[in-house]
Coordinates of C-alpha atoms and ligand atoms in Angstrom, one line a residue:
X144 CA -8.4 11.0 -19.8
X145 CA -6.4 8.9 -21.7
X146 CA -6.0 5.3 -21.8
X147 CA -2.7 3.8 -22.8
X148 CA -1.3 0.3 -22.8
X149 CA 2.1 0.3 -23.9
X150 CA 4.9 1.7 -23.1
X151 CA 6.1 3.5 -26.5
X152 CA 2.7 5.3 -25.9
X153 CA 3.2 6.3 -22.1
X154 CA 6.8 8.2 -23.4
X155 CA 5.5 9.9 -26.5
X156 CA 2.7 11.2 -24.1
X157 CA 5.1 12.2 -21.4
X158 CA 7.8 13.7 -23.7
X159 CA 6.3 17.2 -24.5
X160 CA 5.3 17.7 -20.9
X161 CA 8.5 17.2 -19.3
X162 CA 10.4 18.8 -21.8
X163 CA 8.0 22.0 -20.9
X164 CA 8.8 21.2 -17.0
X165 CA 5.8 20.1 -16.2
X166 CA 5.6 18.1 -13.1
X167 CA 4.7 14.9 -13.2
X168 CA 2.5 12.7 -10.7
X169 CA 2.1 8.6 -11.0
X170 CA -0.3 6.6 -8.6
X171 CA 0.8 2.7 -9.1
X172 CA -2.3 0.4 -8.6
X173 CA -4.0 -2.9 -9.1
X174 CA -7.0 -1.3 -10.2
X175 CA -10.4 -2.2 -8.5
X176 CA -10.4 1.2 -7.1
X177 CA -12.1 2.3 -4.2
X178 CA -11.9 5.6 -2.0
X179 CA -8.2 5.0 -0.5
X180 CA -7.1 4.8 -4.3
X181 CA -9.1 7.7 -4.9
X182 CA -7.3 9.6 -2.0
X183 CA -4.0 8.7 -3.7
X184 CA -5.2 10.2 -7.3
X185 CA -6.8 13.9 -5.6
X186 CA -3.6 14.1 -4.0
X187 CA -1.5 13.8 -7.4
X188 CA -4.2 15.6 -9.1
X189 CA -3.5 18.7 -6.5
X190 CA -0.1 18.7 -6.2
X191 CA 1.3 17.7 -10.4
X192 CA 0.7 18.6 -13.6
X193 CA 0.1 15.8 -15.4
X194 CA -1.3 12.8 -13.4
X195 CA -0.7 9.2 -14.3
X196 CA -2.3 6.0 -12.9
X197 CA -1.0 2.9 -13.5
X198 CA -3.5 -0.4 -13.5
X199 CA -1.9 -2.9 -13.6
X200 CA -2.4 -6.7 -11.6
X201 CA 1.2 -7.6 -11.7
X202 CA 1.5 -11.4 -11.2
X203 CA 4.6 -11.7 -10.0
X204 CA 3.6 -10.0 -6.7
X205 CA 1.0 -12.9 -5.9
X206 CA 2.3 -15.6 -3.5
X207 CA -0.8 -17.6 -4.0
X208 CA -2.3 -18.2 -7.7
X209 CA -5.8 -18.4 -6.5
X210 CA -5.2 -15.2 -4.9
X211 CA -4.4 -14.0 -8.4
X212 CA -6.9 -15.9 -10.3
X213 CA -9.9 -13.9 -7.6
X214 CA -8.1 -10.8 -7.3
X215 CA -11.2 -8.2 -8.1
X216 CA -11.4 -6.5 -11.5
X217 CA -13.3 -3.8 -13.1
X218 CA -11.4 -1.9 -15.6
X219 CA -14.2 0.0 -16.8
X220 CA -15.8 1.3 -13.8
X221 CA -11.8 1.9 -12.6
X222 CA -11.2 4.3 -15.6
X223 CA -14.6 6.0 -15.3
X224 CA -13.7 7.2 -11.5
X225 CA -10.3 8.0 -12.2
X226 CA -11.1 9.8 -15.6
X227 CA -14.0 12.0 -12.6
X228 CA -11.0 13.2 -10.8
X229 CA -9.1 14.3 -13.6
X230 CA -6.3 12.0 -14.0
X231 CA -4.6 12.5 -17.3
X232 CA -3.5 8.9 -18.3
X233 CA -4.2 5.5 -17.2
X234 CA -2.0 2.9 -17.9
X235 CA -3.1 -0.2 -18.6
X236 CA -0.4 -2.3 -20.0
X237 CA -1.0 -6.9 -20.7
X238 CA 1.0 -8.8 -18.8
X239 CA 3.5 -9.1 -22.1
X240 CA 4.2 -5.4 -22.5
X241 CA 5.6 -5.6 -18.5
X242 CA 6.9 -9.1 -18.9
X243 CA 8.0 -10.0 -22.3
X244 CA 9.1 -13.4 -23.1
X245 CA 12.6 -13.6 -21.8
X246 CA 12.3 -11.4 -19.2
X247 CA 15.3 -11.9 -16.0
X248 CA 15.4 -9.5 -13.9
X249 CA 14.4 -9.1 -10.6
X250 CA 15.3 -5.9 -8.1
X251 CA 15.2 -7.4 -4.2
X252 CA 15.6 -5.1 -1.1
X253 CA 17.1 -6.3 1.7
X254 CA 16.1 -5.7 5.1
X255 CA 13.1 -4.2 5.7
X256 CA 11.5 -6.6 3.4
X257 CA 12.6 -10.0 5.5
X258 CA 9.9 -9.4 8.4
X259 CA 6.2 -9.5 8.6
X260 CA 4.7 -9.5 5.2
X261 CA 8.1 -11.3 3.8
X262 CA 8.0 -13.4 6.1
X263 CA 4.8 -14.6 5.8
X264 CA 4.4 -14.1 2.2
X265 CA 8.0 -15.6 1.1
X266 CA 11.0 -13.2 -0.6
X267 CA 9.3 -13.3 -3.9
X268 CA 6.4 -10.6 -3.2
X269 CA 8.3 -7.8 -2.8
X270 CA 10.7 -9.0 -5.1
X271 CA 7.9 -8.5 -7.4
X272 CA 6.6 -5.1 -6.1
X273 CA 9.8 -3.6 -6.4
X274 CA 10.5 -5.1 -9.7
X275 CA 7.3 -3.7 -11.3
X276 CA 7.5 -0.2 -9.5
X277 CA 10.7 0.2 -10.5
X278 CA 10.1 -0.4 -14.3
X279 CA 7.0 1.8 -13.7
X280 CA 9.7 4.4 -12.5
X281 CA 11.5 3.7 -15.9
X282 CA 8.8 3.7 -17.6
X283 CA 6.8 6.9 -16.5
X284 CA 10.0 8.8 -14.7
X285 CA 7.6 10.9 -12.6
X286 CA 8.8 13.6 -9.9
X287 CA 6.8 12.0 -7.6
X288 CA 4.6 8.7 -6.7
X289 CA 2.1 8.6 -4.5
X290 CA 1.2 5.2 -2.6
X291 CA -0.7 4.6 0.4
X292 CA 0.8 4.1 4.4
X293 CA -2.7 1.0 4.3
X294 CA 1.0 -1.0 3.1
X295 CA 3.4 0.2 5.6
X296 CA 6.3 -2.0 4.8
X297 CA 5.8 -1.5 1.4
X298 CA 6.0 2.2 1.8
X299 CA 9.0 1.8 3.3
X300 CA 10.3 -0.7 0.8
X301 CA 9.7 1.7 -1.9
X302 CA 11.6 4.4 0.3
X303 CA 15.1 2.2 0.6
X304 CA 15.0 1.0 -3.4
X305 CA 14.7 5.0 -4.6
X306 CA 17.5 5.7 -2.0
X307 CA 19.3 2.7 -2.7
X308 CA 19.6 3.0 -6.7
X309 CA 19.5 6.6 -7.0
X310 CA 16.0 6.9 -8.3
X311 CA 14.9 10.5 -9.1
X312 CA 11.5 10.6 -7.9
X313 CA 10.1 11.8 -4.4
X314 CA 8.2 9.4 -2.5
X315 CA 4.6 10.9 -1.1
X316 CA 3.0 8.3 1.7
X317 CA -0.3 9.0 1.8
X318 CA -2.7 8.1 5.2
X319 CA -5.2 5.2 5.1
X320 CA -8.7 5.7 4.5
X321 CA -11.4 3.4 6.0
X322 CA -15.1 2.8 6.3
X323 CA -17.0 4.5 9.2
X324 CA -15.8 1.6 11.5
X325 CA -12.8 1.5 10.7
X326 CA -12.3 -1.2 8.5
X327 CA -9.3 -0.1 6.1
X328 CA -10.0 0.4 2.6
X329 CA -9.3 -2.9 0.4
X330 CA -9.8 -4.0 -2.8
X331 CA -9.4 -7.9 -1.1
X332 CA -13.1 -6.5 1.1
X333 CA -15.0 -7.3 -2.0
X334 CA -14.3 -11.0 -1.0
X335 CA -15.4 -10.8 2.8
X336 CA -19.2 -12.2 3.3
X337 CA -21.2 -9.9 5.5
X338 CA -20.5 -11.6 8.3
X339 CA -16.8 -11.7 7.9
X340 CA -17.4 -7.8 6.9
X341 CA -18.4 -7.1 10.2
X342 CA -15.9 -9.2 12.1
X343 CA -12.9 -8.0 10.0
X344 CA -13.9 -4.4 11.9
X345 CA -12.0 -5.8 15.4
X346 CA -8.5 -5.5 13.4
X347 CA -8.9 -1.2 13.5
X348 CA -10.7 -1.8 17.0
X349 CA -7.0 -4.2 17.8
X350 CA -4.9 -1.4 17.3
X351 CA -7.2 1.5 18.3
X352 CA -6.6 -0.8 22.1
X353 CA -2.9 -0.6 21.3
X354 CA -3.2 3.1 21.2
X355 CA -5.7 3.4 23.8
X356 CA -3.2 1.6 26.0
X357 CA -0.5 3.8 25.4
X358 CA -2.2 6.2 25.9
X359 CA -2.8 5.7 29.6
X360 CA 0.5 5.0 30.3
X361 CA 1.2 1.7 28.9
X362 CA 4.7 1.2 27.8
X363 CA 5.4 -2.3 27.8
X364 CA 4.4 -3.8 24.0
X365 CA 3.6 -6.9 25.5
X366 CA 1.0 -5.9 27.4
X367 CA -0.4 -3.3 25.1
X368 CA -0.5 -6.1 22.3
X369 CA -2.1 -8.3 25.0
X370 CA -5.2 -5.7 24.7
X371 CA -5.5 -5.8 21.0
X372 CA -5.4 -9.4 21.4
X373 CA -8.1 -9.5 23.5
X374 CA -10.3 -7.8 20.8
X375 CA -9.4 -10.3 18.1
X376 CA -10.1 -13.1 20.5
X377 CA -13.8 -11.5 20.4
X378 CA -14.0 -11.5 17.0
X379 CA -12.4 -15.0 16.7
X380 CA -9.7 -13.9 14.5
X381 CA -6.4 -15.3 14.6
X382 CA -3.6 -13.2 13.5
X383 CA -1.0 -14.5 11.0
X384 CA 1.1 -11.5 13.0
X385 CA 0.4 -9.1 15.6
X386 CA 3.3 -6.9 16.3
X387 CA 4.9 -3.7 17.5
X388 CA 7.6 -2.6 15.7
X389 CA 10.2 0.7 14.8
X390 CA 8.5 2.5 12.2
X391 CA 11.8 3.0 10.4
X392 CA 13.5 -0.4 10.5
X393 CA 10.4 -2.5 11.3
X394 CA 12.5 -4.6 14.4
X395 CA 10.6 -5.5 17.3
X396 CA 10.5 -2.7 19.3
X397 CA 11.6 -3.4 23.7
X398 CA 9.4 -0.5 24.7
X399 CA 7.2 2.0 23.4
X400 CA 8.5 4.8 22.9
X401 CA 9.6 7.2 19.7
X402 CA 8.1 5.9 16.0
X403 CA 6.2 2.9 16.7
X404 CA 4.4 1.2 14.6
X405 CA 1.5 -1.6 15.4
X406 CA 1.4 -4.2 12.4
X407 CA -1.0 -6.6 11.8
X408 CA -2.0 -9.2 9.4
X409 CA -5.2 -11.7 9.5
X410 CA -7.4 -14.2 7.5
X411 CA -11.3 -13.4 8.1
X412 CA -13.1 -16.0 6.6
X413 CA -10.7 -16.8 3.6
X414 CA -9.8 -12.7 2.6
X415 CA -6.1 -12.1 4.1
X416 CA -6.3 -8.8 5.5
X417 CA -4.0 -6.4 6.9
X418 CA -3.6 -2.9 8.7
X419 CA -1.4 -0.8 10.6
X420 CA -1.3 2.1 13.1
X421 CA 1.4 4.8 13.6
X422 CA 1.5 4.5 17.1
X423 CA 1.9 7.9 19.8
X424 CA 3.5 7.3 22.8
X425 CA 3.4 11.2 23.8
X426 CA -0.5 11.4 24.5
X427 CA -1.0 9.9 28.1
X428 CA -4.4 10.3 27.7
X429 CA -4.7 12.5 30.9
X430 CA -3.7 16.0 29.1
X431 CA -0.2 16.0 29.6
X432 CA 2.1 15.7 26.6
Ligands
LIG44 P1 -3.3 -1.6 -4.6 O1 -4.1 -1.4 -5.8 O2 -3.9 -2.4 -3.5 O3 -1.9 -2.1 -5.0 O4 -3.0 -0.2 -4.0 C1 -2.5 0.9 -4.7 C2 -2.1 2.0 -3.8 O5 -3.2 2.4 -3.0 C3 -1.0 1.5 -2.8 O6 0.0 2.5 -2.7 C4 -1.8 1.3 -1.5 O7 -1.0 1.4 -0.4 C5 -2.8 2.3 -1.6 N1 -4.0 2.0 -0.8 C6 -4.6 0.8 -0.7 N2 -5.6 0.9 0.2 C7 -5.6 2.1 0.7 C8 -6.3 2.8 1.7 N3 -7.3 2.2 2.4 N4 -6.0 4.1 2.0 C9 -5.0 4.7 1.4 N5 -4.2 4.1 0.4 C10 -4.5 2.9 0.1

């Protein structure tokens, strides 16, 4: 594996391949790596030619500077597990070669980035996620990116600024991997005490209820979120937003039924955690579709 950090390098390593065809996988990260990155990189690895992995800790995506200034690092022990699976380059640009002085530009979706994580986070976070992945688009120009359904709305942020501006690249979602109890994968775990470890399991046990509710027949989302609510209680966690919402358009959903998505955000001990679960409404639970 390679390492590369600028962007003159990245296309002189790229141009041969593609000339010749070859297909071309990039996994976009923040580096601190842990299995559900991992996941990401096997997948690219099995499915592309040439695989690259970008690392980069893009500032512009962090609503809160001390968020930033902790945000977990480990570049070496990052390239060794990527270099294990077989990636062919990381790319590990400074802040300057992504942000230049005189940089202006910013690319903001609409819609599906206003609830939930916008909301709660302010415009500018997915301002600065879709900025950065679409210079990494420029940048790399893969045939496909690989990111992880752990960031739901992302995902499907991502999905409307590819449709939206034409980009040539398919999007692959790939599912979330957790610990043994659920807990999903997070670089932001590395911050929990072992206390708040254990707590922050209730958020997977919050929406397993959601699912477990459905799945006897519940239909109504206030209800079933009443359940999930009841295991946060237990835990004494507070939820910044608990919600059940179209998987497509991320709008409140009136009933439960079709794509539903459970969405859910919450501070354990200072870490800001979230999760989500694709939610079935056709298993009752009692055999019958
Ligand atoms: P990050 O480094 O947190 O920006 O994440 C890089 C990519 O890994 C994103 O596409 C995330 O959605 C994905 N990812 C993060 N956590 C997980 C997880 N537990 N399982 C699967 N993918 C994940």
């Amino acid at each position: 594996m390679k390492t590369l950090d600028s962007i003159a390098e990245v296309r002189r390593a790229l141009a041969q391949p593609r000339r010749a065809g070859r297909r071309i996988g990039l996994v976009p990260t923040m580096g601190a790596f842990h299995a559900g990155h991992l996941s990401l990189m096997r997948r690219a690895r099995e499915e592309c030619d040439v695989v690259v992995v970008s690392l980069f800790v893009n500032p512009t995506q962090f609503n809160d500077p001390a968020d930033l200034t902790a945000y977990p690092r480990d570049p070496d022990r990052d390239a060794a597990l990527a270099a294990d699976i077989g990636v062919d380059y990381l790319f590990a640009p400074p802040a300057d070669e992504v942000y230049p002085s005189g940089f202006a530009t910013t690319v903001s979706v609409g819609g599906v980035t206003e609830p939930l994580e916008g909301a709660h986070r302010g415009r500018g976070h997915f301002d600065g996620v879709s900025t950065v992945v679409a210079k990494l688009f420029n940048i790399v120009a893969p045939d496909v990116a690989y990111f992880g359904q752990k960031d739901a709305q992302q995902a499907l942020v991502i999905r409307r600024l590819v449709r939206d501006l034409d980009m040539p690249v398919s999007i692959e979602i790939c599912p979330t991997v957790r610990e043994p109890d659920g807990l999903a994968l997070s670089s932001r775990n590395a911050h929990l005490s072992a206390t708040d470890r254990s707590r922050a399991a209730a958020l997977h046990r919050a929406l397993d209820a959601i699912q477990a509710a459905v799945s006897s027949g519940e239909r109504d989302p206030v209800t079933a979120r009443a359940r999930a609510m009841t295991e946060l209680e237990a835990a004494q966690i507070e939820p910044d937003y608990l919600e059940l919402v179209s998987a497509e358009t991320l709008a409140p959903v009136g009933t439960i039924d079709g794509n539903v998505l459970a969405v859910l955000a919450a501070r354990v001990g200072g870490t800001r955690l979230i999760d989500n679960e694709l939610i079935r409404a056709n298993h009752t639970g009692n055999g019958r579709p």
